[in-house]
PDB file of C-alpha atoms and ligand atoms in Angstrom:
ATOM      1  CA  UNK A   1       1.678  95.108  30.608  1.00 95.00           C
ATOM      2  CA  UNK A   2      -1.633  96.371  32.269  1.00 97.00           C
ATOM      3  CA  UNK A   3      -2.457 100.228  31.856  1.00 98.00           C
ATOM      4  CA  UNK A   4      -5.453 102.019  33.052  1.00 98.00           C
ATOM      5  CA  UNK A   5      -9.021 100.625  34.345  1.00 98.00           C
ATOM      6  CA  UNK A   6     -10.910 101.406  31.133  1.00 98.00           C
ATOM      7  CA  UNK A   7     -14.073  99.955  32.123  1.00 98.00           C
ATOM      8  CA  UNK A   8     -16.064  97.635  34.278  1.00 98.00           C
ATOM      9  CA  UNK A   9     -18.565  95.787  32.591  1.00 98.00           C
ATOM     10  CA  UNK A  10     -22.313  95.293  33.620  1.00 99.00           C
ATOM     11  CA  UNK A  11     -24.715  92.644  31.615  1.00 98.00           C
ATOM     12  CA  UNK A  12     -28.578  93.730  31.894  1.00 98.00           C
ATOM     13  CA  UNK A  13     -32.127  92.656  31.196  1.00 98.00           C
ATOM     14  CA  UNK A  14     -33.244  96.204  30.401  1.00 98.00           C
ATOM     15  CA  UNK A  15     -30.444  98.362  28.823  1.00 98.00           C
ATOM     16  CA  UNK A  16     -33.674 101.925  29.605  1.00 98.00           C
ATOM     17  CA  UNK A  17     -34.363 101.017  33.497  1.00 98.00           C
ATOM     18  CA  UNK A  18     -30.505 100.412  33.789  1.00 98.00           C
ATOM     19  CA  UNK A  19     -29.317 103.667  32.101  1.00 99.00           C
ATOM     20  CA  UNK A  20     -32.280 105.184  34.000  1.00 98.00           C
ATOM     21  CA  UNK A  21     -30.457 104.211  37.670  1.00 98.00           C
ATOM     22  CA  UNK A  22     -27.014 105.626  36.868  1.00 98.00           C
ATOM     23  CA  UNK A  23     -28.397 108.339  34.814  1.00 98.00           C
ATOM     24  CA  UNK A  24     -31.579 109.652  36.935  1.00 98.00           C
ATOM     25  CA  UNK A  25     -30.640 107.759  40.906  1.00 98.00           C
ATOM     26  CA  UNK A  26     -26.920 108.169  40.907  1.00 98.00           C
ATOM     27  CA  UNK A  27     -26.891 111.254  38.822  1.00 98.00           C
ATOM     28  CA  UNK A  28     -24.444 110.599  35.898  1.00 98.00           C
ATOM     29  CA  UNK A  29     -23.306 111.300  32.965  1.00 98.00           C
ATOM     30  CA  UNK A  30     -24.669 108.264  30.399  1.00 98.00           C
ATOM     31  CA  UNK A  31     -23.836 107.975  26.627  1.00 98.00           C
ATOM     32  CA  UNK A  32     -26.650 107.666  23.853  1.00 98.00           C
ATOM     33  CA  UNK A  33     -27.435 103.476  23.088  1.00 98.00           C
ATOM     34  CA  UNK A  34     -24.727 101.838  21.054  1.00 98.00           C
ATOM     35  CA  UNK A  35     -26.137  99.027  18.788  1.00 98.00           C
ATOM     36  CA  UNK A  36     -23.322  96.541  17.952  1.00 97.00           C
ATOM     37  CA  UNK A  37     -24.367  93.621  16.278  1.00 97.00           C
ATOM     38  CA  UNK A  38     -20.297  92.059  15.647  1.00 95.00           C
ATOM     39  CA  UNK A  39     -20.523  91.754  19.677  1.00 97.00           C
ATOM     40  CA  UNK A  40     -24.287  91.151  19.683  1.00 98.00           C
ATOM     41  CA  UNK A  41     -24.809  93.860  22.373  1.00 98.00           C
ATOM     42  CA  UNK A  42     -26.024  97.316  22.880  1.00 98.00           C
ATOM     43  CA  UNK A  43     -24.333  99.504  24.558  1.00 98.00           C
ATOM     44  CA  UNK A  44     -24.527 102.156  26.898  1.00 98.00           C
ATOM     45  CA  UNK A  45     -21.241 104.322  28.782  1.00 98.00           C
ATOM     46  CA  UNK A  46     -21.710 105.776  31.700  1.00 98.00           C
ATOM     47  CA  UNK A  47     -18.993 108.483  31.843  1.00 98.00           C
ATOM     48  CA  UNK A  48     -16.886 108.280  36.005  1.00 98.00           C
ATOM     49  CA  UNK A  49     -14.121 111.178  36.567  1.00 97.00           C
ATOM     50  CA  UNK A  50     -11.160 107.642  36.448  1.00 97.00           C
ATOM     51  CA  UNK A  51     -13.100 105.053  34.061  1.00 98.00           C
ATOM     52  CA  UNK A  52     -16.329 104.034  32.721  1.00 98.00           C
ATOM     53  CA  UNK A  53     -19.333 101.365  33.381  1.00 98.00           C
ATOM     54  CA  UNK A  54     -20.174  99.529  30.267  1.00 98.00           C
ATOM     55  CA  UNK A  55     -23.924  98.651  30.437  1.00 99.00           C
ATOM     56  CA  UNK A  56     -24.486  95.855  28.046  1.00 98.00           C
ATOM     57  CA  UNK A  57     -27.950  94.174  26.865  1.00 98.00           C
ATOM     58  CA  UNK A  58     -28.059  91.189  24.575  1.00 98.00           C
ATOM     59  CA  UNK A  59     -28.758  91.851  20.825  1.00 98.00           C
ATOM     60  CA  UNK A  60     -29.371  88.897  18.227  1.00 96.00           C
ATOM     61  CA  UNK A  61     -29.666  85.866  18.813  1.00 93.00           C
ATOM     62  CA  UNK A  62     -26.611  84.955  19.180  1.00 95.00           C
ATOM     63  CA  UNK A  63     -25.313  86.920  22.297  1.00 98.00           C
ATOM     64  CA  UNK A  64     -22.423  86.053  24.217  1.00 97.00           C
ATOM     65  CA  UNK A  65     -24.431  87.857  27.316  1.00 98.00           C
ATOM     66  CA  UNK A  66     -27.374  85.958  26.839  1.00 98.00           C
ATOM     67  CA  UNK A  67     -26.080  82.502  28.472  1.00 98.00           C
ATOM     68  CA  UNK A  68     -24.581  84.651  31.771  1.00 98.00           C
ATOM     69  CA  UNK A  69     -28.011  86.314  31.844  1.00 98.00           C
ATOM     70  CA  UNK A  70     -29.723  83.226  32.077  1.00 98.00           C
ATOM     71  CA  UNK A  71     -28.190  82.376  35.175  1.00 98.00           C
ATOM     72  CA  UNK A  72     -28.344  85.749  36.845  1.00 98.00           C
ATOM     73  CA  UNK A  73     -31.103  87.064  35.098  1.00 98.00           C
ATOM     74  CA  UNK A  74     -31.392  90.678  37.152  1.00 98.00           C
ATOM     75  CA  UNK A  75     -27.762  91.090  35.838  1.00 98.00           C
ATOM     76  CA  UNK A  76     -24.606  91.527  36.905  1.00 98.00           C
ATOM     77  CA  UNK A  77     -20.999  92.377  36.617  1.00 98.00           C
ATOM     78  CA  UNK A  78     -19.770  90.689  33.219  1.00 98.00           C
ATOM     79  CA  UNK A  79     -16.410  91.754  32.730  1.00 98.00           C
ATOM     80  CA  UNK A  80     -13.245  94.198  33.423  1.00 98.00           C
ATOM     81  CA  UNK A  81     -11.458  96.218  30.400  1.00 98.00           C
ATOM     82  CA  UNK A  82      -7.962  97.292  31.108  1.00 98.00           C
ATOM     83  CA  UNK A  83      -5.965  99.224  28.420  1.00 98.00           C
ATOM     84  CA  UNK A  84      -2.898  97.850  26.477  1.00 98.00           C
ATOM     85  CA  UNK A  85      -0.147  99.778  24.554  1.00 98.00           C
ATOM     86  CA  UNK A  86       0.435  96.683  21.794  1.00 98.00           C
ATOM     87  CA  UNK A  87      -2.380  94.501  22.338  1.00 98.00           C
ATOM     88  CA  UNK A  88      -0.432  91.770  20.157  1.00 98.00           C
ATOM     89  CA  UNK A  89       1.873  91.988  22.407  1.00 98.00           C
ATOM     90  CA  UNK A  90       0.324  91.415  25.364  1.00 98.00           C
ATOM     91  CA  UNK A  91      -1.846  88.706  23.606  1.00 98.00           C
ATOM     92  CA  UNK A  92       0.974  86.453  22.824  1.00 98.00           C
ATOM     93  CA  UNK A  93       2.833  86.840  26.456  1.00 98.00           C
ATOM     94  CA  UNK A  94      -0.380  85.652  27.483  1.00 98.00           C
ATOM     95  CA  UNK A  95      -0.694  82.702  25.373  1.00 98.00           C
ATOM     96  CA  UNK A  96       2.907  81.536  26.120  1.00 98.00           C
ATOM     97  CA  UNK A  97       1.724  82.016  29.960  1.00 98.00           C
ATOM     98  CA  UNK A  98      -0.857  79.483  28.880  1.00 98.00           C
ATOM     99  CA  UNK A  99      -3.977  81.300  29.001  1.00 98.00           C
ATOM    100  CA  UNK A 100      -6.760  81.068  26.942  1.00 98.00           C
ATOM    101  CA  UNK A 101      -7.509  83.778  24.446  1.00 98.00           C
ATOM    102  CA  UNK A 102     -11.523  84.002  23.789  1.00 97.00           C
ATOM    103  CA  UNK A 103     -12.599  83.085  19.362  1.00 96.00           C
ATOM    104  CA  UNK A 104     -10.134  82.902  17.159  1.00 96.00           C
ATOM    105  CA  UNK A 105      -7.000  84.938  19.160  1.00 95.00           C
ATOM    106  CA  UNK A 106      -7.500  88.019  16.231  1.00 97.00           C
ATOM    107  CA  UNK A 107      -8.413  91.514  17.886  1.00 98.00           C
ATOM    108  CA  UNK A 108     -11.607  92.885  16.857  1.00 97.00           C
ATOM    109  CA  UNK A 109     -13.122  96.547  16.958  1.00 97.00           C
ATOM    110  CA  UNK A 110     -14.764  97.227  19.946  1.00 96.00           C
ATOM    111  CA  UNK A 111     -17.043 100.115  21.117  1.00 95.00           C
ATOM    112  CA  UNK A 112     -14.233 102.858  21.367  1.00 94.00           C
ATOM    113  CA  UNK A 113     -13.012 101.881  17.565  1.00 96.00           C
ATOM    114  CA  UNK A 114     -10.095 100.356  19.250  1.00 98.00           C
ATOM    115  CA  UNK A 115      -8.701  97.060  18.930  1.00 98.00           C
ATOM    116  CA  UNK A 116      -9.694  94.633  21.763  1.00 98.00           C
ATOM    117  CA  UNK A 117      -8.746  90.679  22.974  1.00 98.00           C
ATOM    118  CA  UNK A 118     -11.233  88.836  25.437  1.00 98.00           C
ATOM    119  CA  UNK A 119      -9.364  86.575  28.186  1.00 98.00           C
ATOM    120  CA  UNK A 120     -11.415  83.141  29.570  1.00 98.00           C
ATOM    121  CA  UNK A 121     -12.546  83.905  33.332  1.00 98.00           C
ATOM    122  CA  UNK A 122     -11.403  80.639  34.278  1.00 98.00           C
ATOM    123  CA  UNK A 123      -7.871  81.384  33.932  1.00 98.00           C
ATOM    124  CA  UNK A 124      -8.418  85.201  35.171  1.00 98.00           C
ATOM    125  CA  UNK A 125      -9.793  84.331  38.577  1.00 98.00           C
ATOM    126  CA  UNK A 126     -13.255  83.409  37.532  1.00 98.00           C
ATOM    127  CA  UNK A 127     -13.694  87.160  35.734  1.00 98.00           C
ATOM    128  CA  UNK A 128     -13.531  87.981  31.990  1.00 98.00           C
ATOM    129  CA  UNK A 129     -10.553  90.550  30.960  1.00 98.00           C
ATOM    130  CA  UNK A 130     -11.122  92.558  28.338  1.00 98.00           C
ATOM    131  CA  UNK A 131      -8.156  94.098  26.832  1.00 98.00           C
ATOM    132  CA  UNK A 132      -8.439  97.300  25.081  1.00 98.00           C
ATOM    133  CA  UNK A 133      -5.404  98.875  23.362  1.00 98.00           C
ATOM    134  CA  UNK A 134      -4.770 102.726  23.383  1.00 97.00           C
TER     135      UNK A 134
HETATM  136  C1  LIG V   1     -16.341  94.623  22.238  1.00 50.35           C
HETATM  137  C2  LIG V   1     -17.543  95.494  22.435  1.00 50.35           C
HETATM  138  C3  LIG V   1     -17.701  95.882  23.853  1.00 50.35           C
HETATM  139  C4  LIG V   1     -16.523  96.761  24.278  1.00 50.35           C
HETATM  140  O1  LIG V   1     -16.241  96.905  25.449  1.00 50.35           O
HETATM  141  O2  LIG V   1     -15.893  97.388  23.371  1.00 50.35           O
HETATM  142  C5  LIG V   1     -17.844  94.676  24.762  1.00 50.35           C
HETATM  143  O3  LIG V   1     -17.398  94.608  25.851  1.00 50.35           O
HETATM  144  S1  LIG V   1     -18.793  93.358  24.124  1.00 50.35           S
HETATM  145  C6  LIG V   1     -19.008  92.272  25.514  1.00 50.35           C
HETATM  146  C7  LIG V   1     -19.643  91.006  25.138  1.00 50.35           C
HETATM  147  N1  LIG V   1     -18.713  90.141  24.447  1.00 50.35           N
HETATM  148  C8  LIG V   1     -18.098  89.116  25.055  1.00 50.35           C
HETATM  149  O4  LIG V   1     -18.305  88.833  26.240  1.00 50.35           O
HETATM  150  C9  LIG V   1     -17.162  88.309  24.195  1.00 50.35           C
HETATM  151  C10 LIG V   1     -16.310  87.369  24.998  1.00 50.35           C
HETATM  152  N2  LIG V   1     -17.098  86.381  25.733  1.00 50.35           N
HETATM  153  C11 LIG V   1     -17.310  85.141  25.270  1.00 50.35           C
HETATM  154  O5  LIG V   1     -16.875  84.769  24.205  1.00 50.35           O
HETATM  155  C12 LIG V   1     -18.104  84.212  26.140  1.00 50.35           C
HETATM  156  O6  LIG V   1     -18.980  84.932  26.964  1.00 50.35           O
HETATM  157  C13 LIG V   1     -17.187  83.325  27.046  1.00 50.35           C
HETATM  158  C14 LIG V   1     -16.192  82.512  26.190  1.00 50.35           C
HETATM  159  C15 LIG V   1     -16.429  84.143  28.075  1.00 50.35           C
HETATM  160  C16 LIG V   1     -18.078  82.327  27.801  1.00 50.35           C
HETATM  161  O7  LIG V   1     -18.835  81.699  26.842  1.00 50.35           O
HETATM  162  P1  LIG V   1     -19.323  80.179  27.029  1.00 50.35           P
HETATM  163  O8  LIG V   1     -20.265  79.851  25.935  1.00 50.35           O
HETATM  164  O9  LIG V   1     -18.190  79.294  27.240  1.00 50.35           O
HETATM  165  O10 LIG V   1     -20.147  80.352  28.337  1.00 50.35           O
HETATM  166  P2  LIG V   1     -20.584  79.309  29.384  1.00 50.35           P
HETATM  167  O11 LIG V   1     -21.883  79.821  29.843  1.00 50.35           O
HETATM  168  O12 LIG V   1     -20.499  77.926  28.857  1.00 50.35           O
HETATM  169  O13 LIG V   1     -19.492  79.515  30.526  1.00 50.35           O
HETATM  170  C17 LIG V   1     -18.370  78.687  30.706  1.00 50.35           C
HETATM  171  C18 LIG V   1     -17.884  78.934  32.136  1.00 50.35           C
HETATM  172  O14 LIG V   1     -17.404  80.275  32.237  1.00 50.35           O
HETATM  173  C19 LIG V   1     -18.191  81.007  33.173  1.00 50.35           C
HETATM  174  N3  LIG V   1     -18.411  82.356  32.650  1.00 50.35           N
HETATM  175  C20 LIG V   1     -18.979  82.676  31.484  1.00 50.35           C
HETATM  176  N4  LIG V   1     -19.029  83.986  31.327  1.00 50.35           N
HETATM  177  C21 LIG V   1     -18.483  84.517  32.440  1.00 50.35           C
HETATM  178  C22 LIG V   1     -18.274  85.845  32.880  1.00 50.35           C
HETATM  179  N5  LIG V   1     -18.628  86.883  32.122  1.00 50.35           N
HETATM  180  N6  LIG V   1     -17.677  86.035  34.074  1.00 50.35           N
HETATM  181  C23 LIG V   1     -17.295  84.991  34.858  1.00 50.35           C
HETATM  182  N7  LIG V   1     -17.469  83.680  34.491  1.00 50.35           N
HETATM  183  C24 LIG V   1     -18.080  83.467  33.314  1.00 50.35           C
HETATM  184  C25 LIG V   1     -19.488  80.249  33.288  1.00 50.35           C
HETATM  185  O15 LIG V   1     -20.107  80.494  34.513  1.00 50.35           O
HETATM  186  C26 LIG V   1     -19.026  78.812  33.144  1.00 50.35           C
HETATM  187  O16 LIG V   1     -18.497  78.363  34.356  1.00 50.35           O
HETATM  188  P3  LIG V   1     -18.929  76.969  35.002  1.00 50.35           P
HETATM  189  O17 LIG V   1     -18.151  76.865  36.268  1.00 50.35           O
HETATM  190  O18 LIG V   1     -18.546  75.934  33.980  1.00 50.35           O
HETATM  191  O19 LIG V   1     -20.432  77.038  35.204  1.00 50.35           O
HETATM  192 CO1  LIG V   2     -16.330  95.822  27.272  1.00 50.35          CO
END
């Protein structure tokens, strides 16, 4: 069912000094800020030869970063994106398996204009799956 790493996922405080260690420290290739308010981030894609980090700061008031923030507020890892051929698919396997689907279980558009699925970190060994399908 799983394809390729698409990306790994990094919640920040401060979406400039962030993009500022990968772009100007670690010398790579970073993507313009993404505002998206439907995931109540902003974004930022820092471009690796075999995937991409996702940085992510809260936007709104209503982000579903801000609570993980709170409890590591220097940041951290937030989630892992693998890529799906039928994201419907794989959603319902995973239901019947018993897992939990994050919302309402309907894919939305994420940052790539793709259709993605969130997947509860308690039933993913205490990390949340993105699935992206491609
Ligand atoms: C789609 C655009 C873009 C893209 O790639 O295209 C994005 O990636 S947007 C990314 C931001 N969007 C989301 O994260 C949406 C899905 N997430 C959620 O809906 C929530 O964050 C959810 C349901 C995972 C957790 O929300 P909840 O309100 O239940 O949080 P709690 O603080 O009550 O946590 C409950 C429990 O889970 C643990 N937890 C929460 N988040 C994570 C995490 N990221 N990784 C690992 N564990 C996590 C939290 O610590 C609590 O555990 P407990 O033992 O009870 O303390
Ligand atoms: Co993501």
């Amino acid at each position: 069912m799983l394809g390729r790493l698409n990306h790994v996922a990094i919640a920040v405080p401060d979406l400039a000094a962030a993009t500022a260690i990968y772009r100007d420290t670690l010398g790579a290739a970073v993507s313009q800020p993404q505002a998206l308010p439907e995931h109540g981030v902003t974004v930022v894609f820092v471009e690796l030869p075999n995937a991409k980090v996702e940085l992510l700061e809260p936007l709104g008031e209503a982000s579903p970063i801000a609570a993980f923030l709170e409890k590591s507020p220097s940041g951290g890892i937030h989630h892992i994106c693998y890529e799906v051929n039928d994201i419907l698919a794989a959603r319902d396997r995973l239901k019947a398996a018993g897992a939990r689907v994050v919302g309402d279980g309907e894919p939305k558009i994420g940052a790539h204009g793709k259709p993605v699925l969130f997947l509860h970190p308690k039933d993913f060994a205490g990390t949340l799956v993105e699935l992206e399908q491609v």
